[in-house]
Short mmCIF file of C-alpha atoms and ligand atoms in Angstrom, two decimals:
data_model
loop_
_atom_site.label_atom_id
_atom_site.label_comp_id
_atom_site.label_asym_id
_atom_site.label_seq_id
_atom_site.Cartn_x
_atom_site.Cartn_y
_atom_site.Cartn_z
CA MET L 1 17.47 24.80 0.78
CA PHE L 2 14.17 25.01 -1.11
CA ALA L 3 14.22 21.26 -1.76
CA ALA L 4 14.77 20.64 1.92
CA PHE L 5 11.83 22.88 2.73
CA ILE L 6 9.57 21.03 0.28
CA LEU L 7 10.67 17.70 1.76
CA LYS L 8 9.92 18.94 5.25
CA PHE L 9 6.54 20.21 4.15
CA LEU L 10 5.68 16.92 2.45
CA SER L 11 6.83 14.96 5.48
CA ALA L 12 4.70 17.16 7.69
CA LEU L 13 1.71 16.71 5.44
CA THR L 14 2.14 12.93 5.21
CA SER L 15 2.42 12.32 8.90
CA PHE L 16 -0.41 14.73 9.60
CA VAL L 17 -2.68 12.96 7.13
CA ILE L 18 -1.86 9.54 8.61
CA ALA L 19 -2.38 10.83 12.11
CA PHE L 20 -5.60 12.63 11.24
CA CYS L 21 -7.19 9.86 9.20
CA THR L 22 -6.41 7.06 11.59
CA THR L 23 -7.37 9.09 14.64
CA PHE L 24 -10.79 9.80 13.20
CA GLY L 25 -11.25 6.38 11.65
CA ILE L 26 -11.36 7.74 8.10
CA TRP L 27 -8.71 5.44 6.77
CA ALA L 28 -6.77 2.46 8.00
CA PRO L 29 -4.49 0.18 6.00
CA SER L 30 -6.08 -3.10 4.98
CA THR L 31 -3.95 -5.59 6.80
CA THR L 32 -6.36 -8.30 7.87
CA LYS L 33 -5.04 -10.77 5.31
CA GLU L 34 -1.42 -10.00 6.13
CA ALA L 35 -2.16 -10.24 9.83
CA ALA L 36 -3.68 -13.69 9.35
CA GLU L 37 -0.72 -14.85 7.26
CA HIS L 38 1.74 -14.06 10.01
CA TYR L 39 -0.31 -15.15 13.03
CA ASP L 40 1.17 -18.05 15.00
CA SER L 41 -1.01 -19.35 17.83
CA ASN L 42 1.99 -21.12 19.29
CA ILE L 43 3.93 -17.95 20.13
CA LYS L 44 3.38 -16.32 23.49
CA ASN L 45 6.70 -14.59 24.28
CA VAL L 46 9.04 -12.39 22.26
CA ILE L 47 12.76 -11.89 22.84
CA PHE L 48 14.03 -9.23 20.45
CA LEU L 49 17.83 -8.91 20.35
CA ILE L 50 19.44 -5.93 18.64
CA GLY L 51 23.18 -5.88 17.96
CA ASP L 52 23.79 -2.18 17.48
CA GLY L 53 25.82 -1.59 14.32
CA MET L 54 26.12 -5.31 13.56
CA GLY L 55 26.43 -6.08 9.85
CA PHE L 56 27.05 -9.43 8.15
CA ASN L 57 30.81 -8.87 8.05
CA HIS L 58 30.92 -8.20 11.79
CA LEU L 59 30.00 -11.87 12.14
CA ASN L 60 32.49 -12.96 9.49
CA LYS L 61 35.30 -10.94 11.05
CA THR L 62 34.58 -12.35 14.50
CA LYS L 63 34.50 -15.95 13.27
CA LEU L 64 37.73 -15.56 11.33
CA GLU L 65 39.70 -13.77 14.03
CA ARG L 66 38.41 -15.45 17.15
CA LYS L 67 38.21 -18.88 15.54
CA VAL L 68 34.91 -19.50 17.27
CA PRO L 69 31.61 -20.78 15.97
CA LEU L 70 28.77 -18.36 16.55
CA THR L 71 25.35 -19.26 17.87
CA MET L 72 24.00 -16.75 15.34
CA ASP L 73 25.08 -19.14 12.58
CA THR L 74 22.87 -21.90 13.92
CA PHE L 75 19.55 -20.16 13.17
CA GLU L 76 17.69 -22.04 10.48
CA ILE L 77 15.77 -18.97 9.38
CA GLN L 78 18.20 -16.28 8.29
CA GLY L 79 17.26 -13.27 6.21
CA ALA L 80 18.07 -9.60 6.09
CA SER L 81 16.66 -6.24 7.13
CA MET L 82 16.92 -3.16 4.94
CA THR L 83 17.95 -0.27 7.11
CA ARG L 84 17.25 3.34 6.34
CA SER L 85 15.38 6.17 7.99
CA PHE L 86 12.78 8.61 6.74
CA SER L 87 15.36 11.36 6.41
CA SER L 88 18.36 9.42 5.13
CA SER L 89 19.50 6.27 3.36
CA VAL L 90 21.79 5.79 6.36
CA THR L 91 19.94 5.56 9.65
CA ASP L 92 21.15 6.41 13.12
CA SER L 93 20.22 4.30 16.12
CA ALA L 94 17.30 6.52 17.14
CA ALA L 95 15.45 6.27 13.82
CA GLY L 96 16.61 2.64 13.57
CA ALA L 97 15.07 1.77 16.94
CA THR L 98 11.91 3.67 16.00
CA ALA L 99 11.50 1.61 12.83
CA LEU L 100 12.11 -1.60 14.77
CA SER L 101 9.69 -0.62 17.55
CA THR L 102 6.86 1.38 15.94
CA GLY L 103 6.79 0.28 12.31
CA ILE L 104 7.36 3.91 11.29
CA ARG L 105 10.47 5.32 9.66
CA THR L 106 11.29 8.66 11.22
CA ASN L 107 14.03 11.27 10.98
CA ASN L 108 17.51 10.51 12.22
CA GLY L 109 17.73 11.65 15.83
CA ALA L 110 14.02 11.16 16.54
CA LEU L 111 12.69 8.55 18.96
CA GLY L 112 9.26 6.98 18.70
CA VAL L 113 7.68 9.97 16.94
CA TYR L 114 6.46 10.67 13.42
CA PRO L 115 9.00 12.23 11.05
CA LEU L 116 8.04 15.73 12.05
CA ASP L 117 8.88 17.56 15.23
CA LEU L 118 5.54 19.29 15.30
CA ASN L 119 3.74 15.98 15.59
CA ALA L 120 5.65 14.98 18.70
CA LYS L 121 3.61 17.60 20.51
CA TYR L 122 0.31 16.13 19.42
CA SER L 123 0.66 12.48 18.62
CA TYR L 124 3.06 9.59 18.38
CA PRO L 125 2.94 6.01 17.15
CA LYS L 126 2.73 3.30 19.79
CA ASN L 127 5.65 0.93 19.95
CA ILE L 128 5.40 -2.85 19.99
CA ARG L 129 6.43 -3.04 23.65
CA GLU L 130 3.62 -0.70 24.67
CA ILE L 131 1.10 -2.68 22.65
CA CYS L 132 2.29 -5.91 24.28
CA ALA L 133 1.97 -4.29 27.71
CA GLU L 134 -1.58 -3.15 26.92
CA LYS L 135 -2.43 -6.74 26.06
CA GLY L 136 -1.36 -7.82 29.52
CA MET L 137 2.13 -9.03 28.64
CA MET L 138 5.05 -8.17 30.90
CA THR L 139 7.69 -6.08 29.15
CA GLY L 140 11.31 -5.14 29.62
CA VAL L 141 14.37 -3.58 28.04
CA VAL L 142 17.99 -4.40 28.86
CA THR L 143 21.03 -2.84 27.27
CA THR L 144 24.77 -2.38 27.65
CA ASP L 145 24.22 1.28 26.76
CA SER L 146 22.84 3.96 29.08
CA THR L 147 19.13 3.41 29.71
CA GLY L 148 18.72 6.75 27.91
CA GLY L 149 20.56 5.44 24.83
CA ALA L 150 18.79 5.52 21.48
CA THR L 151 17.94 1.83 21.18
CA PRO L 152 16.42 1.24 24.66
CA SER L 153 14.65 4.60 24.40
CA GLY L 154 13.07 3.60 21.10
CA PHE L 155 11.16 0.96 23.06
CA SER L 156 10.34 3.09 26.08
CA ALA L 157 10.08 6.79 25.15
CA HIS L 158 8.69 9.24 22.61
CA GLU L 159 10.95 12.23 22.06
CA SER L 160 11.75 14.30 19.00
CA ASP L 161 15.44 14.40 19.97
CA ARG L 162 17.57 11.49 21.19
CA ASP L 163 19.61 13.98 23.25
CA ASN L 164 16.63 14.79 25.51
CA ASN L 165 18.18 12.59 28.20
CA GLU L 166 16.06 13.84 31.07
CA GLU L 167 12.79 13.84 29.12
CA ILE L 168 13.51 10.29 27.95
CA MET L 169 13.94 9.23 31.58
CA TYR L 170 10.63 10.85 32.56
CA ASP L 171 8.91 9.07 29.64
CA GLN L 172 10.35 5.79 30.93
CA LEU L 173 9.33 6.52 34.53
CA ALA L 174 5.78 7.28 33.37
CA SER L 175 5.64 4.20 31.15
CA ASP L 176 4.13 0.80 31.89
CA ILE L 177 7.47 -1.02 31.52
CA ASP L 178 8.25 -3.71 34.10
CA LEU L 179 12.01 -3.49 33.93
CA ILE L 180 14.60 -1.31 32.26
CA TRP L 181 18.25 -2.00 32.96
CA GLY L 182 21.46 -0.54 31.57
CA ALA L 183 24.30 1.83 32.33
CA SER L 184 23.45 4.88 34.41
CA ASN L 185 21.79 7.75 32.57
CA GLY L 186 23.47 10.16 34.99
CA VAL L 187 20.26 11.75 36.25
CA LEU L 188 18.03 9.11 37.84
CA THR L 189 18.07 8.95 41.63
CA GLU L 190 16.85 6.14 43.83
CA GLU L 191 14.22 8.47 45.28
CA LEU L 192 12.83 9.44 41.88
CA ALA L 193 12.68 5.79 40.82
CA ALA L 194 10.80 4.89 44.03
CA GLU L 195 8.35 7.78 43.61
CA ASN L 196 7.43 6.29 40.25
CA GLY L 197 7.02 2.76 41.53
CA PHE L 198 10.39 1.30 40.52
CA ASP L 199 12.95 -0.57 42.57
CA TYR L 200 16.31 1.08 41.87
CA VAL L 201 19.14 -1.40 41.34
CA ALA L 202 22.77 -0.48 40.85
CA THR L 203 24.69 -3.73 41.42
CA TYR L 204 24.64 -7.35 40.31
CA SER L 205 23.52 -8.49 43.77
CA GLU L 206 20.67 -5.99 43.86
CA MET L 207 19.56 -7.10 40.43
CA MET L 208 19.70 -10.78 41.40
CA ALA L 209 17.68 -10.06 44.57
CA LEU L 210 14.72 -8.71 42.58
CA GLU L 211 11.62 -10.81 42.95
CA GLU L 212 8.75 -11.55 40.61
CA GLY L 213 6.12 -8.85 40.63
CA SER L 214 8.63 -6.06 41.15
CA ARG L 215 9.22 -3.21 38.72
CA SER L 216 12.82 -2.15 38.44
CA PHE L 217 15.08 0.51 36.96
CA GLY L 218 18.72 -0.68 36.68
CA GLN L 219 21.43 1.99 36.73
CA PHE L 220 24.76 0.20 36.65
CA THR L 221 27.98 2.12 36.69
CA ASN L 222 31.51 1.40 35.45
CA ASP L 223 32.50 0.07 32.08
CA LEU L 224 30.74 -3.12 32.87
CA TRP L 225 30.26 -4.75 29.57
CA THR L 226 33.73 -6.02 28.88
CA LEU L 227 34.68 -9.62 29.40
CA GLU L 228 37.28 -8.95 32.06
CA GLN L 229 35.22 -6.92 34.45
CA SER L 230 37.14 -5.20 37.17
CA ASP L 231 33.97 -4.99 39.19
CA ALA L 232 32.46 -8.43 39.66
CA ASN L 233 29.41 -6.84 41.24
CA THR L 234 28.22 -5.45 37.93
CA PRO L 235 26.18 -7.66 35.60
CA ASN L 236 27.06 -8.39 32.00
CA LEU L 237 24.53 -8.60 29.18
CA GLU L 238 23.95 -12.33 29.47
CA GLN L 239 23.37 -12.12 33.22
CA MET L 240 20.89 -9.29 32.76
CA ALA L 241 19.04 -11.12 29.99
CA VAL L 242 18.72 -14.36 31.96
CA LYS L 243 17.48 -12.58 35.08
CA ALA L 244 15.08 -10.43 33.06
CA VAL L 245 13.46 -13.51 31.48
CA ASP L 246 13.24 -15.09 34.91
CA LEU L 247 11.29 -12.06 36.20
CA LEU L 248 9.07 -11.61 33.14
CA ASP L 249 8.08 -15.13 32.24
CA ASP L 250 5.35 -15.66 34.77
CA ALA L 251 2.73 -13.48 33.11
CA ASP L 252 -0.21 -15.51 31.80
CA GLU L 253 -0.27 -13.38 28.68
CA GLY L 254 3.46 -13.79 27.96
CA PHE L 255 6.28 -11.27 27.80
CA PHE L 256 8.20 -8.98 25.44
CA LEU L 257 11.89 -8.35 26.11
CA MET L 258 14.25 -6.18 24.03
CA ILE L 259 17.95 -6.84 24.57
CA GLU L 260 20.61 -4.58 23.07
CA GLY L 261 24.32 -5.27 22.61
CA ALA L 262 25.41 -1.65 22.25
CA HIS L 263 29.16 -1.91 22.15
CA ILE L 264 29.39 -3.57 18.74
CA ASP L 265 28.53 -0.15 17.33
CA LYS L 266 30.66 1.87 19.72
CA HIS L 267 33.84 -0.12 19.00
CA SER L 268 33.06 -0.10 15.28
CA HIS L 269 32.98 3.71 15.29
CA ASN L 270 36.50 3.53 16.74
CA ASN L 271 37.51 0.80 14.27
CA ASP L 272 38.63 -1.24 17.28
CA GLY L 273 38.39 -4.75 15.83
CA GLU L 274 39.43 -6.58 18.96
CA LYS L 275 36.93 -4.90 21.26
CA MET L 276 34.20 -5.12 18.61
CA THR L 277 34.65 -8.89 18.34
CA GLU L 278 34.62 -9.20 22.14
CA ALA L 279 31.36 -7.27 22.29
CA LEU L 280 29.91 -9.39 19.50
CA GLU L 281 30.89 -12.58 21.29
CA GLU L 282 29.20 -11.37 24.44
CA PHE L 283 26.09 -10.58 22.41
CA ASP L 284 26.31 -14.05 20.86
CA ARG L 285 26.55 -15.73 24.27
CA THR L 286 23.47 -13.82 25.33
CA ILE L 287 21.66 -15.10 22.24
CA ALA L 288 22.71 -18.66 23.15
CA ALA L 289 21.22 -18.26 26.62
CA MET L 290 17.97 -16.92 25.17
CA LEU L 291 17.76 -19.77 22.65
CA GLU L 292 18.26 -22.25 25.45
CA TYR L 293 15.30 -20.70 27.24
CA ALA L 294 13.20 -20.66 24.07
CA GLU L 295 13.94 -24.29 23.25
CA GLU L 296 12.80 -25.36 26.67
CA ASP L 297 9.80 -23.04 26.75
CA GLY L 298 8.50 -23.86 23.25
CA GLU L 299 6.35 -20.71 23.00
CA THR L 300 9.03 -18.09 22.55
CA LEU L 301 9.97 -16.19 19.40
CA VAL L 302 13.63 -15.13 19.33
CA ILE L 303 14.60 -12.46 16.79
CA VAL L 304 18.12 -11.16 16.24
CA THR L 305 18.86 -8.16 14.05
CA ALA L 306 20.69 -4.83 13.98
CA ASP L 307 19.57 -1.24 13.60
CA HIS L 308 22.27 -0.55 10.98
CA GLU L 309 25.81 -1.51 10.01
CA THR L 310 28.73 0.49 11.40
CA GLY L 311 32.27 0.74 10.03
CA VAL L 312 31.72 -0.66 6.51
CA ILE L 313 33.72 -3.82 7.17
CA LYS L 314 35.09 -5.29 3.92
CA LEU L 315 36.99 -8.41 3.01
CA ASN L 316 40.47 -7.20 2.13
CA GLY L 317 42.65 -10.09 0.96
CA ASP L 318 42.20 -12.67 3.67
CA SER L 319 41.10 -10.35 6.44
CA TYR L 320 38.08 -8.21 7.27
CA THR L 321 38.85 -4.55 7.87
CA PHE L 322 36.92 -1.41 8.78
CA THR L 323 36.80 1.11 5.95
CA SER L 324 34.80 3.82 7.71
CA GLY L 325 34.08 5.23 11.15
CA SER L 326 30.43 5.81 10.37
CA HIS L 327 27.20 3.95 9.84
CA SER L 328 26.32 2.56 6.43
CA GLY L 329 23.07 1.78 4.66
CA ALA L 330 23.94 -1.90 4.21
CA ASN L 331 21.42 -4.62 4.92
CA VAL L 332 21.87 -6.34 8.27
CA PRO L 333 21.23 -9.90 9.50
CA LEU L 334 17.72 -10.93 10.51
CA LEU L 335 17.63 -14.25 12.37
CA VAL L 336 14.51 -15.95 13.65
CA TYR L 337 13.86 -18.87 15.99
CA GLY L 338 10.47 -20.22 17.04
CA THR L 339 8.27 -19.62 14.01
CA ASP L 340 8.48 -19.41 10.22
CA LYS L 341 5.81 -16.70 10.20
CA LEU L 342 8.10 -13.70 10.60
CA ILE L 343 10.16 -14.27 7.46
CA THR L 344 10.85 -17.19 5.20
CA LYS L 345 14.42 -18.39 4.73
CA ASP L 346 16.57 -15.81 2.90
CA GLU L 347 13.78 -13.23 2.86
CA THR L 348 14.79 -9.58 2.97
CA ILE L 349 12.31 -7.12 4.46
CA ASN L 350 12.24 -3.47 5.50
CA ASN L 351 13.32 -2.73 9.07
CA TYR L 352 9.93 -1.19 9.88
CA GLU L 353 8.09 -4.38 8.87
CA ILE L 354 9.67 -6.36 11.73
CA PRO L 355 7.55 -4.99 14.62
CA ILE L 356 4.42 -5.10 12.47
CA ARG L 357 5.01 -8.78 11.79
CA ILE L 358 5.75 -9.42 15.47
CA ALA L 359 2.38 -7.88 16.25
CA TYR L 360 0.67 -10.10 13.68
CA ILE L 361 2.43 -13.22 14.99
CA LEU L 362 1.01 -12.42 18.43
CA GLY L 363 -2.46 -12.08 16.97
CA PHE L 364 -2.76 -8.32 17.07
CA ASP L 365 -4.32 -6.69 14.04
CA GLU L 366 -4.72 -3.32 12.39
CA ASP L 367 -6.74 -2.09 15.32
CA ASP L 368 -3.67 -2.49 17.48
CA PHE L 369 -0.79 -1.70 15.21
CA PRO L 370 0.98 0.10 13.62
CA PHE L 371 -1.02 3.20 12.90
CA GLU L 372 -2.63 3.70 16.24
CA VAL L 373 -2.05 7.29 17.23
CA VAL L 374 -1.75 8.46 20.79
CA LEU L 375 -2.94 11.99 21.35
CA VAL L 376 -0.93 13.83 23.97
ZN1 ZN T 1 26.50 4.32 15.97
#
């Protein structure tokens, strides 16, 4: 109890000091050299794919059982990300997304805020999508989860609690995001979306009819993300990703798109190997489509990683089996296409370093990221 109090106090103090010092220009990390090392003048666009709960053995299990090659295996630069949160050696998706979006490790359950509830009232760290948007890039988030899910929200909201579904939506409506598509959050209405300048889309045809220059909030219903969809008028992840790139890629300054395959995690919690591998294959097909775009475009960085591993899949004899229904602290895959400036081959880095290095690749420096504090 006392130890927990001390930890809370120290966490409060740390985040306050960072917030205070950077806000008033007293201290900023010296990152100029690191920024220069990672800068790649060739990269204009970023496609950041997150397989929720996807560990190394999720790939091995899928390859073995489905007898399919995976596009993820074709990346020449493969490394790993060390996943943990500020509050635990095992992160949840909210803190995981926060690390991957803001460069800050926060408490499990928190979204885009410092590891202290108090600070959410006063300040929060900017996320990489917001920084890209400020630089004139177009930005979007697509997911197979609800748009209020932890991973999409980590790139579009700042809330001390991932369960603040309505507040998350209002953060997203007030944000500068160009498109956010996923399963319905249960509260957004067409009218509310329109009032905030978004086209509301709820079907595949409505999504496909969107034109460049529009801003859109996708609220798809049904269990749409399975391979055998009963409702053909609902998009799958690959269709969303391809259309999103089509809408975003006309900005002179480039674009940033986060794509989440959420059901790898959900089926891993249930230890449902068959559905997990289906979800992973769909995620993999989406990656293939994004690589195809990137190869043609020549200025696009494609990153694939996970927020954490789920299910502790182990090799048991000649098969891979789940040994838990929870998340683990295992390292997860980190795959890169388009530049060797994010990681070198076989490099293992902390989850929170990924967005910082993305920022450096794009030419942003310590004035932009990661310690910029927004006073609210
Ligand atoms: Zn999970």
